[in-house]
CSV table of C-alpha atoms in Angstrom, one decimal:
chain,number,residue,atom,x,y,z
R,95,MET,CA,-1.7,-20.6,-16.0
R,96,PRO,CA,1.2,-22.8,-14.9
R,97,SER,CA,3.5,-21.9,-12.0
R,98,VAL,CA,6.8,-20.5,-13.1
R,99,GLY,CA,8.6,-23.6,-11.7
R,100,HIS,CA,6.9,-25.7,-14.3
R,101,VAL,CA,6.8,-23.4,-17.2
R,102,GLU,CA,9.5,-25.3,-19.1
R,103,ASP,CA,7.3,-28.4,-19.0
R,104,THR,CA,4.1,-26.7,-20.3
R,105,VAL,CA,5.0,-23.7,-22.4
R,106,GLY,CA,6.9,-24.9,-25.4
R,107,GLN,CA,8.0,-21.7,-26.9
R,108,TYR,CA,10.3,-20.8,-23.9
R,109,SER,CA,13.7,-22.5,-23.6
R,110,TYR,CA,15.5,-22.0,-20.3
R,111,THR,CA,19.2,-22.3,-20.6
R,112,GLU,CA,21.3,-22.3,-17.4
R,113,VAL,CA,24.5,-20.3,-17.7
R,114,SER,CA,27.5,-20.5,-15.4
R,115,SER,CA,27.9,-16.8,-15.0
R,116,PHE,CA,26.3,-13.6,-16.1
R,117,GLN,CA,28.3,-10.9,-17.9
R,118,VAL,CA,27.0,-7.8,-19.6
R,119,SER,CA,27.6,-8.1,-23.3
R,120,GLU,CA,29.9,-5.6,-24.9
R,121,GLY,CA,30.5,-4.3,-28.4
R,122,ASN,CA,28.8,-6.2,-31.2
R,123,THR,CA,29.1,-9.7,-29.8
R,124,ARG,CA,25.4,-10.1,-30.6
R,125,ASN,CA,24.1,-9.4,-34.1
R,126,MET,CA,20.5,-10.0,-33.4
R,127,SER,CA,18.2,-7.1,-32.5
R,128,PRO,CA,17.1,-6.9,-28.8
R,129,GLU,CA,13.9,-8.9,-28.0
R,130,PRO,CA,11.0,-6.6,-26.9
R,131,VAL,CA,9.9,-6.9,-23.3
R,132,LYS,CA,6.4,-8.1,-22.9
R,133,THR,CA,5.3,-5.6,-20.2
R,134,GLY,CA,1.9,-7.3,-20.1
R,135,ARG,CA,3.5,-10.1,-18.1
R,136,ILE,CA,4.9,-7.6,-15.6
R,137,PHE,CA,1.5,-6.0,-15.1
R,138,MET,CA,-0.1,-9.5,-14.9
R,139,ALA,CA,2.2,-10.4,-12.0
R,140,ALA,CA,1.8,-6.9,-10.4
R,141,VAL,CA,-2.0,-7.1,-10.6
R,142,ALA,CA,-2.0,-10.6,-9.1
R,143,ALA,CA,0.2,-9.4,-6.2
R,144,ASN,CA,-2.0,-6.4,-5.7
R,145,LEU,CA,-5.1,-8.5,-5.1
R,146,SER,CA,-3.6,-8.6,-1.6
R,147,ALA,CA,-3.9,-4.8,-1.5
R,148,PHE,CA,-7.6,-5.2,-2.4
R,149,VAL,CA,-7.9,-7.4,0.8
R,150,VAL,CA,-6.2,-4.6,2.7
R,151,GLY,CA,-8.8,-2.2,1.4
R,152,THR,CA,-11.7,-4.4,2.7
R,153,CYS,CA,-10.1,-4.2,6.1
R,154,LEU,CA,-9.6,-0.5,6.0
R,155,GLY,CA,-13.1,0.3,4.8
R,156,TRP,CA,-14.8,-2.3,7.0
R,157,THR,CA,-15.5,0.0,9.9
R,158,SER,CA,-17.4,2.6,7.8
R,159,PRO,CA,-20.5,0.4,7.1
R,160,VAL,CA,-20.1,-1.7,10.3
R,161,ALA,CA,-19.7,1.1,12.9
R,162,PRO,CA,-23.4,2.3,12.4
R,163,LYS,CA,-24.6,-1.3,12.9
R,164,LEU,CA,-22.5,-1.6,16.1
R,165,LYS,CA,-23.7,1.8,17.5
R,166,ALA,CA,-27.4,1.2,16.7
R,167,GLU,CA,-29.8,0.8,19.7
R,168,ASP,CA,-31.4,-1.9,17.7
R,169,THR,CA,-28.9,-4.8,17.9
R,170,SER,CA,-30.7,-7.1,15.5
R,171,ASP,CA,-28.0,-6.6,12.9
R,172,SER,CA,-25.1,-6.6,15.3
R,173,PRO,CA,-23.2,-9.5,16.7
R,174,LEU,CA,-23.2,-7.8,20.1
R,175,ASP,CA,-26.2,-7.5,22.6
R,176,ARG,CA,-25.6,-3.8,23.2
R,177,PRO,CA,-24.5,-0.7,21.3
R,178,ILE,CA,-20.7,0.1,21.5
R,179,THR,CA,-19.4,3.2,23.2
R,180,SER,CA,-17.4,5.9,21.5
R,181,ASP,CA,-14.3,4.7,23.3
R,182,GLU,CA,-14.9,1.1,22.0
R,183,ASP,CA,-15.5,2.5,18.5
R,184,ALA,CA,-12.1,4.3,18.7
R,185,TRP,CA,-10.4,1.0,19.6
R,186,ILE,CA,-12.1,-1.0,16.9
R,187,SER,CA,-11.0,1.6,14.3
R,188,SER,CA,-7.4,1.9,15.5
R,189,LEU,CA,-6.4,-1.6,16.6
R,190,ILE,CA,-5.7,-2.6,13.0
R,191,ALA,CA,-2.8,-0.1,13.1
R,192,ILE,CA,-1.3,-1.8,16.2
R,193,GLY,CA,-1.2,-5.2,14.4
R,194,ALA,CA,0.1,-3.5,11.2
R,195,LEU,CA,3.0,-1.7,13.0
R,196,MET,CA,4.2,-4.9,14.7
R,197,ALA,CA,3.9,-7.3,11.7
R,198,PRO,CA,6.7,-5.7,9.5
R,199,PHE,CA,9.4,-6.9,11.9
R,200,VAL,CA,8.2,-10.4,11.2
R,201,ALA,CA,7.4,-10.0,7.5
R,202,GLY,CA,10.7,-8.3,6.5
R,203,PRO,CA,13.0,-11.1,7.7
R,204,LEU,CA,10.6,-13.7,6.4
R,205,ALA,CA,10.7,-12.1,3.0
R,206,ASP,CA,14.5,-12.6,2.9
R,207,ARG,CA,14.2,-16.2,4.3
R,208,ILE,CA,11.3,-17.7,2.4
R,209,GLY,CA,10.7,-15.2,-0.4
R,210,ARG,CA,8.4,-12.3,-1.2
R,211,LYS,CA,5.8,-14.5,-2.9
R,212,TRP,CA,5.3,-16.9,0.1
R,213,VAL,CA,5.1,-14.1,2.6
R,214,LEU,CA,2.3,-12.4,0.6
R,215,LEU,CA,0.5,-15.7,0.2
R,216,SER,CA,0.7,-16.3,4.0
R,217,SER,CA,-0.9,-12.9,4.7
R,218,SER,CA,-4.3,-14.5,3.7
R,219,LEU,CA,-4.2,-16.7,6.8
R,220,PHE,CA,-4.6,-13.6,9.0
R,221,PHE,CA,-7.4,-12.2,6.9
R,222,VAL,CA,-9.4,-15.4,6.7
R,223,LEU,CA,-9.0,-16.0,10.5
R,224,ALA,CA,-10.0,-12.4,11.3
R,225,PHE,CA,-13.2,-12.4,9.2
R,226,GLY,CA,-14.1,-15.8,10.6
R,227,ILE,CA,-13.7,-14.5,14.2
R,228,ASN,CA,-16.0,-11.6,13.3
R,229,MET,CA,-18.8,-14.0,12.6
R,230,GLY,CA,-18.7,-15.3,16.2
R,231,ALA,CA,-17.9,-12.0,17.9
R,232,SER,CA,-20.4,-11.9,20.8
R,233,GLU,CA,-18.2,-9.6,22.9
R,234,VAL,CA,-16.4,-6.4,22.0
R,235,TRP,CA,-13.0,-7.8,22.9
R,236,ILE,CA,-13.4,-10.4,20.2
R,237,LEU,CA,-13.8,-7.6,17.7
R,238,TYR,CA,-10.6,-6.1,19.2
R,239,LEU,CA,-8.8,-9.4,18.6
R,240,SER,CA,-10.1,-9.6,15.0
R,241,ARG,CA,-8.9,-6.1,14.1
R,242,LEU,CA,-5.5,-6.9,15.6
R,243,ILE,CA,-5.2,-10.0,13.5
R,244,GLN,CA,-6.4,-8.1,10.4
R,245,GLY,CA,-3.6,-5.6,11.2
R,246,PHE,CA,-1.0,-8.4,11.0
R,247,GLY,CA,-2.2,-9.3,7.6
R,248,VAL,CA,-2.1,-5.6,6.5
R,249,GLY,CA,1.4,-5.3,7.9
R,250,PHE,CA,2.6,-8.3,5.9
R,251,VAL,CA,1.2,-7.0,2.7
R,252,MET,CA,2.3,-3.4,3.1
R,253,THR,CA,5.9,-4.5,3.9
R,254,VAL,CA,6.5,-7.0,1.2
R,255,GLN,CA,4.2,-6.1,-1.7
R,256,PRO,CA,6.2,-2.9,-2.6
R,257,MET,CA,9.4,-5.0,-2.5
R,258,TYR,CA,8.0,-7.6,-4.8
R,259,VAL,CA,6.5,-5.2,-7.4
R,260,GLY,CA,9.6,-3.0,-7.4
R,261,GLU,CA,11.8,-6.0,-8.1
R,262,ILE,CA,9.8,-7.5,-10.9
R,263,SER,CA,9.3,-4.3,-12.8
R,264,THR,CA,11.5,-2.7,-15.5
R,265,ASP,CA,12.7,0.9,-15.0
R,266,ASN,CA,10.2,2.4,-17.5
R,267,VAL,CA,7.1,0.9,-15.8
R,268,ARG,CA,8.1,0.8,-12.1
R,269,GLY,CA,6.2,4.0,-11.3
R,270,ALA,CA,3.0,2.6,-12.9
R,271,THR,CA,3.2,-0.8,-11.3
R,272,GLY,CA,4.2,0.7,-7.9
R,273,SER,CA,1.1,2.9,-8.1
R,274,LEU,CA,-1.3,-0.1,-8.5
R,275,MET,CA,-1.3,-0.7,-4.7
R,276,GLN,CA,-3.4,2.4,-4.1
R,277,LEU,CA,-5.8,1.5,-6.9
R,278,PHE,CA,-6.4,-1.9,-5.4
R,279,ILE,CA,-6.7,-0.6,-1.8
R,280,VAL,CA,-9.4,1.9,-2.8
R,281,ALA,CA,-11.1,-0.7,-4.9
R,282,GLY,CA,-11.3,-2.9,-1.8
R,283,ILE,CA,-12.6,0.0,0.2
R,284,LEU,CA,-15.3,0.7,-2.4
R,285,TYR,CA,-16.2,-3.0,-2.3
R,286,VAL,CA,-17.2,-2.8,1.4
R,287,TYR,CA,-18.6,0.7,1.0
R,288,ALA,CA,-21.0,-0.5,-1.7
R,289,ILE,CA,-22.0,-3.8,-0.1
R,290,GLY,CA,-21.8,-3.1,3.7
R,291,PRO,CA,-24.8,-0.7,4.1
R,292,PHE,CA,-27.2,-2.9,2.2
R,293,VAL,CA,-26.4,-6.4,3.5
R,294,SER,CA,-26.5,-7.9,7.0
R,295,TYR,CA,-23.4,-7.9,9.2
R,296,MET,CA,-22.9,-11.6,8.7
R,297,ALA,CA,-23.3,-11.4,4.9
R,298,LEU,CA,-20.6,-8.7,4.8
R,299,GLN,CA,-18.1,-11.0,6.6
R,300,TRP,CA,-18.8,-13.7,4.0
R,301,CYS,CA,-18.3,-11.2,1.2
R,302,CYS,CA,-14.9,-10.2,2.7
R,303,ILE,CA,-13.6,-13.7,3.5
R,304,VAL,CA,-13.7,-14.9,-0.1
R,305,VAL,CA,-11.3,-12.2,-1.3
R,306,PRO,CA,-8.1,-13.4,0.3
R,307,ILE,CA,-8.9,-16.9,-0.9
R,308,ILE,CA,-9.2,-15.7,-4.5
R,309,PHE,CA,-5.9,-13.8,-4.1
R,310,ASP,CA,-4.0,-17.0,-3.0
R,311,VAL,CA,-5.4,-19.0,-5.9
R,312,VAL,CA,-4.4,-16.4,-8.5
R,313,PHE,CA,-1.0,-15.3,-7.0
R,314,TYR,CA,0.1,-18.9,-6.5
R,315,PHE,CA,0.8,-19.1,-10.2
R,316,MET,CA,3.0,-16.0,-10.4
R,317,PRO,CA,6.8,-16.2,-10.2
R,318,GLU,CA,9.0,-15.3,-7.2
R,319,SER,CA,11.2,-12.1,-7.5
R,320,PRO,CA,14.3,-12.7,-9.6
R,321,HIS,CA,16.2,-10.5,-7.1
R,322,TYR,CA,15.3,-12.8,-4.3
R,323,PHE,CA,16.5,-15.9,-6.2
R,324,ALA,CA,19.7,-14.1,-7.2
R,325,GLY,CA,20.3,-13.2,-3.5
R,326,LYS,CA,20.0,-16.8,-2.6
R,327,GLY,CA,22.4,-17.9,-5.3
R,328,ARG,CA,19.7,-19.7,-7.2
R,329,LYS,CA,20.8,-18.4,-10.6
R,330,THR,CA,18.7,-20.8,-12.7
R,331,ASP,CA,15.6,-20.0,-10.8
R,332,ALA,CA,16.3,-16.3,-11.2
R,333,LEU,CA,16.8,-16.6,-14.9
R,334,ARG,CA,13.5,-18.6,-15.3
R,335,SER,CA,11.6,-16.0,-13.3
R,336,LEU,CA,13.0,-13.1,-15.3
R,337,GLN,CA,12.2,-14.9,-18.6
R,338,PHE,CA,8.7,-15.4,-17.5
R,339,LEU,CA,8.3,-11.8,-16.5
R,340,ARG,CA,9.9,-10.3,-19.6
R,341,GLY,CA,8.5,-12.9,-22.1
R,342,GLN,CA,12.0,-13.3,-23.5
R,343,SER,CA,14.5,-16.1,-24.2
R,344,ALA,CA,17.6,-16.7,-22.0
R,345,GLU,CA,19.6,-14.7,-24.5
R,346,GLY,CA,17.1,-11.8,-24.4
R,347,VAL,CA,17.3,-11.4,-20.6
R,348,HIS,CA,21.1,-12.1,-20.3
R,349,ASP,CA,22.2,-8.5,-19.8
R,350,GLU,CA,19.4,-7.6,-17.3
R,351,MET,CA,20.2,-10.8,-15.4
R,352,ALA,CA,23.8,-9.8,-15.3
R,353,GLU,CA,22.9,-6.4,-13.9
R,354,ILE,CA,20.6,-7.9,-11.3
R,355,GLN,CA,23.3,-10.5,-10.3
R,356,SER,CA,25.9,-7.8,-10.0
R,357,SER,CA,23.9,-5.4,-8.0
R,358,VAL,CA,22.6,-8.1,-5.6
R,359,GLU,CA,26.1,-9.6,-5.1
R,360,GLU,CA,27.5,-6.1,-4.4
R,361,ALA,CA,24.7,-5.4,-1.9
R,362,MET,CA,25.0,-8.8,-0.3
R,363,ALA,CA,28.8,-8.7,0.0
R,364,SER,CA,28.3,-7.3,3.5
R,365,LYS,CA,25.3,-8.6,5.3
R,366,GLY,CA,23.0,-5.7,5.9
R,367,THR,CA,21.7,-4.8,9.4
R,368,ILE,CA,19.4,-2.2,10.7
R,369,MET,CA,22.5,-0.2,11.8
R,370,ASP,CA,23.6,0.0,8.1
R,371,LEU,CA,20.5,2.1,7.5
R,372,PHE,CA,22.0,4.8,9.7
R,373,LYS,CA,25.7,4.4,9.1
R,374,ASN,CA,25.6,4.8,5.3
R,375,PRO,CA,24.7,8.4,4.1
R,376,GLY,CA,22.8,7.2,1.1
R,377,ASN,CA,20.7,4.8,3.2
R,378,ARG,CA,20.0,7.5,5.8
R,379,LYS,CA,18.8,9.8,3.1
R,380,ALA,CA,16.6,7.1,1.6
R,381,LEU,CA,15.1,6.3,5.0
R,382,PHE,CA,14.5,9.9,5.8
R,383,ILE,CA,12.7,10.4,2.4
R,384,CYS,CA,10.6,7.2,2.7
R,385,ALA,CA,9.7,7.6,6.4
R,386,GLY,CA,8.9,11.3,5.8
R,387,LEU,CA,6.6,10.5,2.9
R,388,ILE,CA,4.8,7.8,4.8
R,389,SER,CA,4.4,10.0,7.8
R,390,PHE,CA,2.8,12.8,5.9
R,391,GLN,CA,0.6,10.2,4.2
R,392,GLN,CA,-0.9,9.3,7.6
R,393,LEU,CA,-0.9,12.9,8.9
R,394,SER,CA,-3.1,13.8,5.9
R,395,GLY,CA,-5.9,12.2,8.0
R,396,ILE,CA,-6.7,9.6,5.4
R,397,ASN,CA,-7.5,6.9,7.9
R,398,VAL,CA,-9.9,9.2,9.6
R,399,VAL,CA,-11.7,9.7,6.3
R,400,LEU,CA,-11.7,6.0,5.4
R,401,PHE,CA,-12.8,4.7,8.8
R,402,ASN,CA,-15.4,7.4,9.4
R,403,SER,CA,-16.8,8.4,6.0
R,404,GLN,CA,-20.3,7.4,6.7
R,405,SER,CA,-20.3,9.1,10.1
R,406,ILE,CA,-18.7,12.3,8.7
R,407,PHE,CA,-21.5,12.7,6.1
R,408,ALA,CA,-24.1,11.9,8.8
R,409,SER,CA,-22.7,14.6,11.1
R,410,ALA,CA,-22.5,17.1,8.1
R,411,ASN,CA,-26.3,16.8,7.7
R,412,THR,CA,-26.1,17.7,4.0
R,413,GLY,CA,-29.4,15.9,3.2
R,414,LEU,CA,-27.6,13.2,1.1
R,415,ASP,CA,-27.8,9.6,2.3
R,416,PRO,CA,-24.5,9.0,4.1
R,417,ALA,CA,-24.2,5.5,2.6
R,418,ILE,CA,-24.7,6.9,-0.9
R,419,ALA,CA,-22.2,9.8,-0.3
R,420,THR,CA,-19.6,7.3,1.0
R,421,ILE,CA,-20.1,5.1,-2.2
R,422,ILE,CA,-19.5,8.3,-4.3
R,423,ILE,CA,-16.3,8.9,-2.5
R,424,GLY,CA,-15.2,5.3,-3.0
R,425,CYS,CA,-15.9,5.6,-6.8
R,426,VAL,CA,-13.9,8.8,-6.9
R,427,GLN,CA,-11.0,7.1,-5.2
R,428,VAL,CA,-11.0,4.2,-7.6
R,429,ALA,CA,-11.3,6.4,-10.7
R,430,SER,CA,-8.5,8.8,-9.6
R,431,SER,CA,-6.2,5.9,-8.5
R,432,GLY,CA,-6.6,4.5,-12.0
R,433,LEU,CA,-5.0,7.6,-13.4
R,434,THR,CA,-1.8,7.2,-11.3
R,435,PRO,CA,-0.3,4.2,-13.1
R,436,ILE,CA,-0.8,6.0,-16.4
R,437,VAL,CA,0.9,9.3,-15.5
R,438,ALA,CA,3.4,8.4,-12.7
R,439,ASP,CA,6.2,7.6,-15.2
R,440,ARG,CA,5.3,10.7,-17.4
R,441,LEU,CA,5.0,13.5,-14.8
R,442,GLY,CA,7.3,12.1,-12.2
R,443,ARG,CA,6.9,11.4,-8.5
R,444,LYS,CA,7.9,14.8,-7.3
R,445,VAL,CA,5.4,16.8,-9.4
R,446,MET,CA,2.5,14.6,-8.4
R,447,LEU,CA,3.4,14.7,-4.7
R,448,LEU,CA,3.7,18.5,-4.8
R,449,THR,CA,0.3,18.8,-6.5
R,450,SER,CA,-1.2,16.3,-4.0
R,451,ALA,CA,0.0,18.1,-0.9
R,452,SER,CA,-1.1,21.6,-2.1
R,453,VAL,CA,-4.6,20.5,-3.3
R,454,MET,CA,-5.2,18.3,-0.2
R,455,THR,CA,-4.5,21.4,1.9
R,456,VAL,CA,-7.3,23.2,0.1
R,457,GLY,CA,-9.8,20.4,0.5
R,458,LEU,CA,-9.1,19.9,4.2
R,459,THR,CA,-9.2,23.6,4.9
R,460,ALA,CA,-12.6,23.8,3.2
R,461,LEU,CA,-13.9,20.8,5.2
R,462,GLY,CA,-12.7,22.4,8.4
R,463,ALA,CA,-14.5,25.7,7.4
R,464,PHE,CA,-17.7,23.8,6.9
R,465,PHE,CA,-17.7,22.2,10.3
R,466,TYR,CA,-16.6,25.5,11.9
R,467,MET,CA,-19.7,27.2,10.4
R,468,GLN,CA,-21.9,24.4,11.5
R,469,LEU,CA,-20.7,24.2,15.1
R,470,VAL,CA,-19.7,27.8,15.8
R,471,VAL,CA,-21.5,30.1,13.4
R,472,GLY,CA,-24.6,27.9,13.3
R,473,ASP,CA,-25.7,28.8,9.8
R,474,ILE,CA,-24.6,26.4,7.0
R,475,SER,CA,-27.2,27.4,4.5
R,476,SER,CA,-24.6,28.9,2.2
R,477,VAL,CA,-22.1,26.1,2.4
R,478,VAL,CA,-24.3,23.0,2.7
R,479,TRP,CA,-22.9,21.8,-0.6
R,480,MET,CA,-19.3,22.0,0.6
R,481,PRO,CA,-18.5,18.6,2.3
R,482,VAL,CA,-19.0,16.3,-0.7
R,483,PRO,CA,-16.9,18.3,-3.2
R,484,ALA,CA,-14.2,19.0,-0.5
R,485,LEU,CA,-13.9,15.3,0.2
R,486,VAL,CA,-14.0,14.5,-3.5
R,487,ILE,CA,-11.1,16.9,-4.3
R,488,TYR,CA,-9.2,15.6,-1.2
R,489,ASN,CA,-9.6,12.0,-2.3
R,490,ILE,CA,-8.7,12.6,-6.0
R,491,VAL,CA,-5.3,14.2,-5.2
R,492,TYR,CA,-4.6,11.8,-2.3
R,493,CYS,CA,-5.2,8.8,-4.6
R,494,THR,CA,-2.9,10.3,-7.3
R,495,GLY,CA,-0.1,11.4,-5.0
R,496,PHE,CA,0.4,10.7,-1.3
R,497,GLY,CA,-1.6,7.5,-1.4
R,498,PRO,CA,0.3,5.4,-3.9
R,499,LEU,CA,3.7,7.2,-4.4
R,500,PRO,CA,5.3,6.8,-1.0
R,501,TRP,CA,4.9,3.0,-1.4
R,502,ALA,CA,6.2,3.1,-5.0
R,503,VAL,CA,9.3,5.1,-3.8
R,504,LEU,CA,9.8,2.7,-0.9
R,505,GLY,CA,10.1,-0.2,-3.4
R,506,GLU,CA,13.0,1.4,-5.3
R,507,MET,CA,15.1,3.3,-2.7
R,508,PHE,CA,17.1,0.7,-0.9
R,509,PRO,CA,19.8,-1.9,-1.8
R,510,ALA,CA,19.0,-5.6,-1.6
R,511,ASN,CA,20.9,-6.3,1.7
R,512,ILE,CA,18.8,-3.8,3.8
R,513,LYS,CA,15.6,-3.6,1.8
R,514,SER,CA,13.6,-5.8,4.2
R,515,SER,CA,14.8,-3.9,7.3
R,516,ALA,CA,14.0,-0.6,5.7
R,517,SER,CA,10.6,-1.7,4.6
R,518,SER,CA,9.9,-2.9,8.2
R,519,ILE,CA,10.8,0.4,9.7
R,520,VAL,CA,8.9,2.5,7.2
R,521,ALA,CA,5.8,0.3,7.4
R,522,SER,CA,5.8,0.4,11.2
R,523,THR,CA,6.2,4.2,11.1
R,524,CYS,CA,3.1,4.3,8.8
R,525,TRP,CA,1.0,2.3,11.2
R,526,THR,CA,2.3,3.9,14.4
R,527,LEU,CA,1.1,7.3,13.1
R,528,GLY,CA,-2.0,5.7,11.7
R,529,PHE,CA,-2.9,4.4,15.1
R,530,LEU,CA,-2.3,7.7,16.9
R,531,VAL,CA,-4.3,9.7,14.3
R,532,THR,CA,-7.2,7.3,14.3
R,533,TYR,CA,-7.4,6.7,18.1
R,534,PHE,CA,-7.2,10.4,19.1
R,535,TYR,CA,-9.5,11.7,16.3
R,536,PRO,CA,-12.7,11.0,18.3
R,537,ALA,CA,-11.3,13.2,21.2
R,538,LEU,CA,-10.4,16.0,18.8
R,539,ASP,CA,-13.7,15.6,17.1
R,540,ALA,CA,-15.5,16.1,20.4
R,541,LEU,CA,-13.9,19.5,20.7
R,542,GLY,CA,-14.9,20.4,17.2
R,543,SER,CA,-14.3,18.6,13.9
R,544,TYR,CA,-12.8,21.7,12.3
R,545,TYR,CA,-9.8,21.4,14.7
R,546,ALA,CA,-8.9,18.0,13.3
R,547,PHE,CA,-9.3,18.9,9.6
R,548,TRP,CA,-7.3,22.2,10.0
R,549,LEU,CA,-4.6,20.3,11.8
R,550,PHE,CA,-4.4,17.8,8.9
R,551,ALA,CA,-4.2,20.8,6.4
R,552,GLY,CA,-1.3,22.2,8.4
R,553,PHE,CA,0.6,19.0,8.1
R,554,MET,CA,0.0,19.0,4.3
R,555,VAL,CA,1.6,22.5,4.1
R,556,VAL,CA,4.7,21.1,5.8
R,557,ALA,CA,4.6,18.1,3.4
R,558,PHE,CA,4.7,20.4,0.4
R,559,PHE,CA,8.0,21.9,1.5
R,560,PHE,CA,9.4,18.5,2.5
R,561,VAL,CA,8.8,17.2,-1.0
R,562,LEU,CA,10.1,20.4,-2.6
R,563,PHE,CA,13.4,20.4,-0.8
R,564,VAL,CA,14.1,16.8,0.4
R,565,VAL,CA,12.6,14.3,-2.0
R,566,MET,CA,14.6,13.3,-5.1
R,567,GLU,CA,13.0,12.4,-8.4
R,568,THR,CA,13.4,8.7,-9.4
R,569,LYS,CA,11.4,8.8,-12.7
R,570,GLY,CA,13.2,6.7,-15.4
R,571,LEU,CA,16.1,5.7,-13.1
R,572,SER,CA,17.3,2.1,-12.6
R,573,LEU,CA,17.6,0.7,-9.1
R,574,GLN,CA,21.4,1.1,-9.4
R,575,GLU,CA,21.2,4.7,-10.7
R,576,ILE,CA,19.0,5.5,-7.7
R,577,GLN,CA,21.6,4.1,-5.3
R,578,ASP,CA,24.3,6.1,-7.1
R,579,ARG,CA,22.4,9.3,-6.7
R,580,LEU,CA,21.7,8.7,-3.1
R,581,ASN,CA,25.4,8.1,-2.5
R,582,SER,CA,26.4,11.1,-4.7
R,583,LYS,CA,28.1,9.0,-7.3
R,584,SER,CA,28.5,10.5,-10.7
R,585,ASN,CA,27.3,8.5,-13.8
């Protein structure tokens, strides 16, 4: 497939016509019926962008199959000459969050300077470098460095990918395309869950390093966001990008281009700063909603589950091979995440988030009860079956609610002039909490695993009421309509 910059030379059926200005057509100035939007093109670009999320998944799931190799007394399948300690294990799991919380403050401004597409492409440099370092990691500090570098790549993707996908999508599919991130993250996690326990440490690094290379090759041929081009005054490039994404002629995208140009020019009339996030009531509300959703996403304990799935099943002593149980969970995550793009624009964000919070509370409470009976009561004969279905239920509702939807909401809540700043703050909030939860989990686990899971369940109860009373529904709304509602403007 040709890159969008060369489409006019290779795809004969599209004719790009530069126009001097964009004005929304009125009355019956056009007699022809509207051209249909080819949503397949939007999904094609969104899927290509989300290959970067697949890479993120390989990084998040990496510790689950690798940690047992690093902890083993037999170091024949470890790059180190000794087993790692529990404290070193905590740092290896959590340092990715440190890199991810710093990266957004670089990725956000870069997205405004060089474009969303090129920032996403550049994220692969961090991933390739990190997996390459893993291959020669003879000391623990080298693994620390690798995880920190992985975190920078994760931060780049999580900051910019929601911006890109939100801006290329039409109003009626934005919920679906925004939910693809979670699907691809859990697919990447399943990839390492399924491969890691059955191949050598070195083979796993090779399996991981090829993925960001494939992403760059595929995504290179996708267009830049038309909103970015419009913000830079590159109207012809914006028009070409929009034509490619909609599969329409210049005439067909005229009205949408006019709306994009108008909203971008209105937002860019005053150069946005971080302070504008707090001065404007609508921006404050949007930031509170997005930061709140992302915070509860992390306080659900998802990173603890992802990073330690194999260890959790081993400690549960259910009789099921921990590696197989972990793969089952990965398959459940992928299957349930596949439902979200289908139903997100039908049920609405709010209903799915409320369902997610309430059912996750049940799953986490049940998991805590199991570990309480194991560690305190001492008899688990009646509940030995509980960990697998509890984690299955937890993962299903996470992957259809609090996993994908906070990122989908982030991509549509902010005006163009402060979107990068807002994304940077929200993404850093995500990974700050991700680090704290992951790092302190081993200490809480030492006191009793049930304390951790019951604490996560308590946070989900608070999340339910946060969604019920604070979060606004954005289903079917245009980006401009969302801004109007945030700022209490009537239609």
